[in-house]
Tab-separated table of C-alpha atoms and ligand atoms in Angstrom:
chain	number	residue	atom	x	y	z
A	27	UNK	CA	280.801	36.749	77.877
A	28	UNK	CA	279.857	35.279	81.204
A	29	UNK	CA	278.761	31.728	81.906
A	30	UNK	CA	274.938	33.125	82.951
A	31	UNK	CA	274.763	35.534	79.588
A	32	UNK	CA	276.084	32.392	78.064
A	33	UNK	CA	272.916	30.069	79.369
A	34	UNK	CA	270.352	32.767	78.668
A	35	UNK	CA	271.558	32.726	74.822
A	36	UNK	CA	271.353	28.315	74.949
A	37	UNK	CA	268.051	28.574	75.961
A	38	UNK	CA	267.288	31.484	73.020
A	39	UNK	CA	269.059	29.204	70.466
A	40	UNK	CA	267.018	26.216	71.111
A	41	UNK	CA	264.095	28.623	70.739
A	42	UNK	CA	265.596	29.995	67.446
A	43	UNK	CA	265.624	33.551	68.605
A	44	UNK	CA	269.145	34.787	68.219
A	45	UNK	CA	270.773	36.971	66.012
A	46	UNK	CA	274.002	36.459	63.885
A	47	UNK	CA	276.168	38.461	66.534
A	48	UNK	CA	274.585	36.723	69.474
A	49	UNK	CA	275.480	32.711	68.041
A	50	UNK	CA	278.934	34.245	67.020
A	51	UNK	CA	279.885	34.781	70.570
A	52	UNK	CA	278.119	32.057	72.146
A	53	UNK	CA	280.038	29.711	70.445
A	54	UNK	CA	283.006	31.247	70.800
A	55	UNK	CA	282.086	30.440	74.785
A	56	UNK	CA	281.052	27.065	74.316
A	57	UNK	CA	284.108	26.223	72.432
A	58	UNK	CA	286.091	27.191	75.636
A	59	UNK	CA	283.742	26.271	78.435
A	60	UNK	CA	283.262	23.006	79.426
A	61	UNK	CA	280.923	23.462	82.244
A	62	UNK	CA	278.473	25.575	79.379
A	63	UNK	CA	278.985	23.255	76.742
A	64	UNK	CA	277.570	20.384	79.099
A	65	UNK	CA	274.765	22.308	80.166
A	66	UNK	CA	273.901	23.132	76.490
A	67	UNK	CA	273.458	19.202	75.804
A	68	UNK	CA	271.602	19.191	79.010
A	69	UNK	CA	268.930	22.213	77.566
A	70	UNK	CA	269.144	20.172	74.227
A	71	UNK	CA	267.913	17.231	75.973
A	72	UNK	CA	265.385	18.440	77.887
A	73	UNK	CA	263.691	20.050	74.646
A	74	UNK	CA	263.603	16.594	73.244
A	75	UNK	CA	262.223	15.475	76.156
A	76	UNK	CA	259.460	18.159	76.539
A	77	UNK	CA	258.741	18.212	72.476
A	78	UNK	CA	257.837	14.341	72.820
A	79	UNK	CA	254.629	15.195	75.024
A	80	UNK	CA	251.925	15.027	71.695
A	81	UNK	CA	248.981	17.799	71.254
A	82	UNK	CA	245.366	16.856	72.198
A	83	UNK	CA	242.532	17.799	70.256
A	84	UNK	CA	239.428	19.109	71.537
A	85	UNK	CA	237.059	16.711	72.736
A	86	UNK	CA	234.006	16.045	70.648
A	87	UNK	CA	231.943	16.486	72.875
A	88	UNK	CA	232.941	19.904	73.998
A	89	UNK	CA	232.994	20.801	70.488
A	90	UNK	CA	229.644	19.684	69.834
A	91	UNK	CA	228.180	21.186	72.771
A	92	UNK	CA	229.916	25.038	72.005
A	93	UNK	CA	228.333	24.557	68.196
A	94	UNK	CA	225.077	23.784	69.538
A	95	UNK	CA	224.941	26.784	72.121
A	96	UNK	CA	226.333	29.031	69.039
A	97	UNK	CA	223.562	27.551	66.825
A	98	UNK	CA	220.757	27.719	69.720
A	99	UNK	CA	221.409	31.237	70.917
A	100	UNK	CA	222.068	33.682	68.758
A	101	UNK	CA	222.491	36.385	71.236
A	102	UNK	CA	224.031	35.284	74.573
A	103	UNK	CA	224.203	31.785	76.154
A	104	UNK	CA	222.776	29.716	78.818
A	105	UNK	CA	224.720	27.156	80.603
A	106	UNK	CA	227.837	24.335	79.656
A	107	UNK	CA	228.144	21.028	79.494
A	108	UNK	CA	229.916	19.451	82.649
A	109	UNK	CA	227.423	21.504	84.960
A	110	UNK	CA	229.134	24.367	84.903
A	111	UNK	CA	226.895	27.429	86.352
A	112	UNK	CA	224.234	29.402	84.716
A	113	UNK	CA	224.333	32.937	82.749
A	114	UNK	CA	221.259	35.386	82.809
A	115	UNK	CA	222.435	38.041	80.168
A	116	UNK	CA	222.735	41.404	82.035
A	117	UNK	CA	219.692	42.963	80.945
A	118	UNK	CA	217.373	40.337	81.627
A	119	UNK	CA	218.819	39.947	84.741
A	120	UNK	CA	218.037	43.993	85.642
A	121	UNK	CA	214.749	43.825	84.028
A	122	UNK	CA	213.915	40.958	86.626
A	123	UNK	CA	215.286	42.884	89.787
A	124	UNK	CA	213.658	45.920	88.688
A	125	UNK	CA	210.085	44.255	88.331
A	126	UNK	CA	210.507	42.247	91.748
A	127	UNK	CA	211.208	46.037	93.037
A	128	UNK	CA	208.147	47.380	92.085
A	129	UNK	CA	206.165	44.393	92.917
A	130	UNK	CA	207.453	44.621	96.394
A	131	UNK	CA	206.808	48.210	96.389
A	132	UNK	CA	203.317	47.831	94.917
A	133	UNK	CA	202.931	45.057	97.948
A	134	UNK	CA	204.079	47.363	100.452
A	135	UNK	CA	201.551	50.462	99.656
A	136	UNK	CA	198.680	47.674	99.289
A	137	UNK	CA	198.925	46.577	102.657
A	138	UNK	CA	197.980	50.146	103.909
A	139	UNK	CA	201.300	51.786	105.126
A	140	UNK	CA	202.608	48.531	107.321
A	141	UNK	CA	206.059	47.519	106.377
A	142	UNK	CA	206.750	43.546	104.710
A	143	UNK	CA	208.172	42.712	108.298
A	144	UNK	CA	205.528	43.627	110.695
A	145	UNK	CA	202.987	41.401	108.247
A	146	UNK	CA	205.638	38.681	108.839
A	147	UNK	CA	205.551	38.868	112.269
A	148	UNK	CA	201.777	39.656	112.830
A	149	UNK	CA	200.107	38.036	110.582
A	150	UNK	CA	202.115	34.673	109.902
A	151	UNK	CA	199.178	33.357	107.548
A	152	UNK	CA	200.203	35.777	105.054
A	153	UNK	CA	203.885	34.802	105.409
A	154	UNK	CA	203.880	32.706	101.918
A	155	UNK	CA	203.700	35.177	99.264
A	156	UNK	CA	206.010	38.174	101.033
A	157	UNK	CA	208.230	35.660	102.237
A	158	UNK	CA	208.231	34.424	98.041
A	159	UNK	CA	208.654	37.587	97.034
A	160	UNK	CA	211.835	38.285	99.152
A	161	UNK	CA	213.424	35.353	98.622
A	162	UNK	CA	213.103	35.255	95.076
A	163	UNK	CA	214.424	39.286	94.898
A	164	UNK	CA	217.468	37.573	96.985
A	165	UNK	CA	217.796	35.019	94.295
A	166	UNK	CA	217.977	37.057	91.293
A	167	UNK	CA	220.475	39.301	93.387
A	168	UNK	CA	222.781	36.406	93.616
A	169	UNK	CA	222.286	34.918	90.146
A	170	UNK	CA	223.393	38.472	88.552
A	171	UNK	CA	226.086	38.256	90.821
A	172	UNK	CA	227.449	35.810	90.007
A	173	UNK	CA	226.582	35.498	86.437
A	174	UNK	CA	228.219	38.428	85.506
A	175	UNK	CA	231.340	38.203	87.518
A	176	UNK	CA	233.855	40.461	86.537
A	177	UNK	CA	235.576	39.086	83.082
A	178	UNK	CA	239.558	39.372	83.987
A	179	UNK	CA	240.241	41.654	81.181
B	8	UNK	CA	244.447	43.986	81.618
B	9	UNK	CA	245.183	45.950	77.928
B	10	UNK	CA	243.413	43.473	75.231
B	11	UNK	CA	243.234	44.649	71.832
B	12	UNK	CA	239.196	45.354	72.162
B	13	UNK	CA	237.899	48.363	70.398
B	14	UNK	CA	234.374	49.381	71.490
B	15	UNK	CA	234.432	52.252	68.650
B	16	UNK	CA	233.524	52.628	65.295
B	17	UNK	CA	231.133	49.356	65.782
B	18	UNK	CA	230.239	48.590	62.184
B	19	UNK	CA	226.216	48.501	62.010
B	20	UNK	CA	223.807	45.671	63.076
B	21	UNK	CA	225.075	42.925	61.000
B	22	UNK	CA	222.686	40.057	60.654
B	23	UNK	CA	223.356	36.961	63.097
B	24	UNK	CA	224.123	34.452	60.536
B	25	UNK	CA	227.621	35.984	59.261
B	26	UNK	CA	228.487	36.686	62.573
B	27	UNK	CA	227.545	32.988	63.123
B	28	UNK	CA	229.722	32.085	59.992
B	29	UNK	CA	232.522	34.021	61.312
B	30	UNK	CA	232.521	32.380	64.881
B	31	UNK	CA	232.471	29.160	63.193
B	32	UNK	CA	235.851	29.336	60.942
B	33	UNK	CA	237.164	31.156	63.781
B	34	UNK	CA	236.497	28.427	66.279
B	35	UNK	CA	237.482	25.128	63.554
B	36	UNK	CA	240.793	27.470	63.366
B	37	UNK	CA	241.859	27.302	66.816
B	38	UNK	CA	239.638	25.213	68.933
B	39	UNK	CA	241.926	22.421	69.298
B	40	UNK	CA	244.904	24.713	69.888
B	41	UNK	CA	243.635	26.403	73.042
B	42	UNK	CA	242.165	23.164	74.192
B	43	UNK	CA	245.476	21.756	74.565
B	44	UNK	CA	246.901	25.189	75.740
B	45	UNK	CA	244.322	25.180	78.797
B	46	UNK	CA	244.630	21.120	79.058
B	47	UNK	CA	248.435	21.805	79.476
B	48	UNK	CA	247.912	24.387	81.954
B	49	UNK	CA	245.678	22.521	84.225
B	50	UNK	CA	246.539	19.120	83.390
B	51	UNK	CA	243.268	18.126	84.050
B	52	UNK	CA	240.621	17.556	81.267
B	53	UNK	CA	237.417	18.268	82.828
B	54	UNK	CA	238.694	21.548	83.939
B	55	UNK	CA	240.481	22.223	80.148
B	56	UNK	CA	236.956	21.765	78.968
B	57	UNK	CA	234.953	23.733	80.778
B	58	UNK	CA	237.884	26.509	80.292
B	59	UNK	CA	237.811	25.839	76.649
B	60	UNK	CA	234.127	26.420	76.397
B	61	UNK	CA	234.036	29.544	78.480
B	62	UNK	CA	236.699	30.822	75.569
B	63	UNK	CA	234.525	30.369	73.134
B	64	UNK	CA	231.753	31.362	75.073
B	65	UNK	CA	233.342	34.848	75.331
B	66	UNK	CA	234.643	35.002	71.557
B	67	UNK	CA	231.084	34.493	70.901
B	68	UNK	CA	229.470	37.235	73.022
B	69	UNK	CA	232.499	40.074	71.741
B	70	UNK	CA	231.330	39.439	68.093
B	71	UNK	CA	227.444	39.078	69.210
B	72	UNK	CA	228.015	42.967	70.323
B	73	UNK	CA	230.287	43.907	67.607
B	74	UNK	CA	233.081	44.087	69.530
B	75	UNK	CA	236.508	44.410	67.365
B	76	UNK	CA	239.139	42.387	68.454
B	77	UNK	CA	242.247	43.031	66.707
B	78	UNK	CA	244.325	39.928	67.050
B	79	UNK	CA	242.185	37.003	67.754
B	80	UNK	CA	244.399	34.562	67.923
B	81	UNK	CA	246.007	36.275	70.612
B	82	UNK	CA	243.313	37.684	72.347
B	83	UNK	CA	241.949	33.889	72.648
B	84	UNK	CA	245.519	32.765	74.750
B	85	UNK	CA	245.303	35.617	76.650
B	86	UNK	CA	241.623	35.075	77.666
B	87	UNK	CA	242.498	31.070	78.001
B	88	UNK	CA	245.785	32.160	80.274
B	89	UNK	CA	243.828	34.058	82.384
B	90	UNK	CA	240.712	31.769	82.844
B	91	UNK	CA	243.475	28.807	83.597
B	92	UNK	CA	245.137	31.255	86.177
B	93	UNK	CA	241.863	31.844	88.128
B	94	UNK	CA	241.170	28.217	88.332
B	95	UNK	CA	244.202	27.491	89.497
B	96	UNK	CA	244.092	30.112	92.258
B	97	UNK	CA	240.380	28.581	92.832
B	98	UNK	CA	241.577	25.336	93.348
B	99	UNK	CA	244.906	25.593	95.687
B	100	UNK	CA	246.791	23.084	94.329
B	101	UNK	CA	248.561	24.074	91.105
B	102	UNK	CA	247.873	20.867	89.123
B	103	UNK	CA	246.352	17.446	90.220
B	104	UNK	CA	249.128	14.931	89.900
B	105	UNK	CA	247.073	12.089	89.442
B	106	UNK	CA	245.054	13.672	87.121
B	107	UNK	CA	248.174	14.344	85.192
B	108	UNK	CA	249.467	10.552	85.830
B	109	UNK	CA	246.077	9.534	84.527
B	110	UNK	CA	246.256	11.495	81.290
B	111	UNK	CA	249.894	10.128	80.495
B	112	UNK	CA	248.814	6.474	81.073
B	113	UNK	CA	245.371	6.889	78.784
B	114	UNK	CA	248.030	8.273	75.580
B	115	UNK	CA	251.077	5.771	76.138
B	116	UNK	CA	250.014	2.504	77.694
B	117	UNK	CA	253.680	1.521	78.681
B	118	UNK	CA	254.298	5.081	80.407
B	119	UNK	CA	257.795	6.285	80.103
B	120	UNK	CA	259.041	7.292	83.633
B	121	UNK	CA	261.604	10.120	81.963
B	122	UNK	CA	258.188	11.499	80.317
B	123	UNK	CA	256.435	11.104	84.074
B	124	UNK	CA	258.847	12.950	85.509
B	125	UNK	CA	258.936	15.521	83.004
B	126	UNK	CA	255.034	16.349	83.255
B	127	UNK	CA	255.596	16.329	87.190
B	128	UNK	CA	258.211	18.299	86.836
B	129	UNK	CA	256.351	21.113	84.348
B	130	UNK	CA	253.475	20.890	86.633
B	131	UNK	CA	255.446	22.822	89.450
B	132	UNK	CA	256.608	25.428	87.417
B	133	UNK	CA	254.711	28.645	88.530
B	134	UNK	CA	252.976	31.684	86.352
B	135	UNK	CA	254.703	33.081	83.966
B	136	UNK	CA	256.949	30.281	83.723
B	137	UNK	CA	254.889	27.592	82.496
B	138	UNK	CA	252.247	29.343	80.850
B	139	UNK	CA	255.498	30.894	78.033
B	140	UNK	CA	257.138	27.550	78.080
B	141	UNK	CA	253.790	25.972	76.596
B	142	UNK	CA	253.311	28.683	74.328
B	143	UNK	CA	257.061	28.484	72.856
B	144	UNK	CA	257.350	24.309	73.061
B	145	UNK	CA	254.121	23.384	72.289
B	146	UNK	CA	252.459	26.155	70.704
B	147	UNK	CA	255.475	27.287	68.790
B	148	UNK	CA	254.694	30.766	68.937
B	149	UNK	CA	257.469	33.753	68.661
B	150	UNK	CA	259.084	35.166	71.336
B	151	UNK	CA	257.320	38.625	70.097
B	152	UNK	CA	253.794	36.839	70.694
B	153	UNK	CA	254.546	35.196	73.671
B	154	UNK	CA	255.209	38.925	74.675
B	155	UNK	CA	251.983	40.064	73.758
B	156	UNK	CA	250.096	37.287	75.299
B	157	UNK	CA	251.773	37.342	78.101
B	158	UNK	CA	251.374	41.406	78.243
B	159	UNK	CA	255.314	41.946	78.858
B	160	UNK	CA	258.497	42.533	76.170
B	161	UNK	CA	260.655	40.136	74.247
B	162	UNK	CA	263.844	40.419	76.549
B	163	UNK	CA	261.778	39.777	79.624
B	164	UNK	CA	260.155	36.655	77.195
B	165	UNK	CA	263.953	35.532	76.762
B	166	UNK	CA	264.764	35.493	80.645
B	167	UNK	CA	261.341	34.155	81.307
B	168	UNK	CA	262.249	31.032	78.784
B	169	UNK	CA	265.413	31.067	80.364
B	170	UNK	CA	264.748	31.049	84.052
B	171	UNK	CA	261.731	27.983	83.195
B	172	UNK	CA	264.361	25.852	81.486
B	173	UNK	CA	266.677	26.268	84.655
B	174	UNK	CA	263.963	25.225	87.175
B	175	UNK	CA	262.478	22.475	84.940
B	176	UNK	CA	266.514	21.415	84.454
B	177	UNK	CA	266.809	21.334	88.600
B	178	UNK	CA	263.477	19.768	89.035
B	179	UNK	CA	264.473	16.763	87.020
B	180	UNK	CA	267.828	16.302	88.753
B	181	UNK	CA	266.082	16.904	92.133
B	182	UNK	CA	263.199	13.628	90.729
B	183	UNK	CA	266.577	12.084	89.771
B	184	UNK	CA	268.578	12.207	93.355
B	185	UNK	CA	265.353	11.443	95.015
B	186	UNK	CA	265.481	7.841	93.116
B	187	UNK	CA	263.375	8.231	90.489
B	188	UNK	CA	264.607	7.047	87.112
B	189	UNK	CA	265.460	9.937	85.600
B	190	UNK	CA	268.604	11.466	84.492
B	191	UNK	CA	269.345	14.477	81.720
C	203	ZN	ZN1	280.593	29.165	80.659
């Protein structure tokens, strides 16, 4: 066995995840290796070192605030605590695009065949509720955008 | 990214409370564990929280639309690793330092410096090499889960484990020739 198979099998022992064969032979090494039996004690060591960092529980307040959102809403969430950013659920977030679409398309036809941006420009007394209309569309754009960013998975 | 999710064979509408009931043992069962899993990735408890509750958030919405998940336990490390790894790529810097100083001095009032430079010296190991550290150290799972979670196989787990020891090992000496009290 060489020294680096030698340190890969240290660092399996301390994990507990060798077989009978495997511990046979390492310390067969070990028993003639000085330079592996001193990085051993250092690996030793260092687990004792790492094992004395303690375990945190979750805050209470995080806690409290997932069991309330589980309790609150049944199906699908809004929001965290800490500010995080909002979720629309999916289909509420299409159903609101696709309305917003036929509103503006419903606009459109009602102002007798001129387009959203020639009203902007020519008439600017009627900017208000086009001008609402767009930017709202834009808004629930970037909300479903971003609320359903893709999961990782 | 293969999680055990199985979209088929949904049972039928089940009402809300069971699923409720079921989110809530499932939740008591390992809340705390992936706190401290994402807490010990980021080293930062704002950002373990909000990771923690975007977990849950997701456990909640799979069993809200009958989704299956075969092995929750792991499916909730693998789904806490990832979230941890996009925030980390989010935020440039792998984990705050102060933020980790900060944490060690609220637990042990007279802070250790071997334990300082420990922490310091975890917090520059890079993905995969931290993430199946924590899971074997502190989460004391098997080298066969750590293998799922971490979506590779158990020999690559053993010279993962292997290679983090070494680095963490150099780290420490590196601390320890820079002046820091610190020797293994
Ligand atoms: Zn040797």
């Amino acid at each position: 066995m060489n020294c680096e198979h030698c340190r890969q099998l240290i660092s399996a022992l301390v994990d507990e995840e060798l077989t009978e064969g495997e511990r046979g032979s390492l310390d067969e090494h070990l028993a003639q290796c000085s330079e592996c039996a001193q990085y051993s004690e250092q690996i030793r060591e260092l687990e004792r070192l790492t094992s004395e960092w303690e375990s945190s529980a979750m805050p209470r307040d995080i806690e409290q605030a997932i069991l309330d959102r589980a309790k609150q809403k049944p199906h699908g969430w809004l929001g965290r605590v800490g500010g995080g950013s909002y979720r629309i659920p999916r289909p509420v977030a299409w159903a609101a695009v696709l309305l917003l679409a036929l509103l503006s398309v419903n606009s459109l036809i009602s102002r007798n065949g001129s387009t959203q941006e020639e009203q902007f420009i020519t008439t600017p007394e009627n900017n208000q509720p086009v001008q609402h209309i767009i930017l709202t569309q834009a808004d629930i754009v970037q909300t479903y955008t971003t609320g359903s960013a893709p999961a990782d998975l | 990214m293969a999680v055990n999710v199985k979209t088929e064979d949904r049972p039928p509408i089940v009402e809300t409370s069971s699923n409720h009931q079921q989110f809530t043992e499932l939740f008591h069962l390992y809340k705390d564990r992936t706190y401290d899993f994402a807490l010990r990735m980021l080293g930062d408890a704002h950002a373990a929280g909000d990771v923690a509750q975007d977990v849950f958030i997701r456990l909640y919405e799979h069993q809200s639309n009958h989704h299956h998940i075969e092995d929750v336990k792991s499916w909730l490390f693998i789904v806490t690793r990832n979230l941890c790894l996009n925030h980390m790529r989010n935020r440039g810097r792998q984990v705050p330092l102060d933020a980790l100083d900060d944490q060690l001095a609220q637990t042990n009032p007279a802070v250790d410096p071997r334990q300082r430079a420990l922490r310091r010296a975890l917090a520059t190991l890079e993905s995969p090499y931290r993430e199946a550290l924590i899971l074997k150290v502190y989460q004391g799972f098997a080298y066969i889960e750590i293998a799922e979670i971490l979506g590779t196989t158990v020999p690559a787990v053993r010279a993962i484990l292997f290679k983090a020891r070494n680095q963490l090992r150099d780290e420490l000496n590196r601390t320890q020739a820079k002046g820091d009290s610190y020797e293994l």
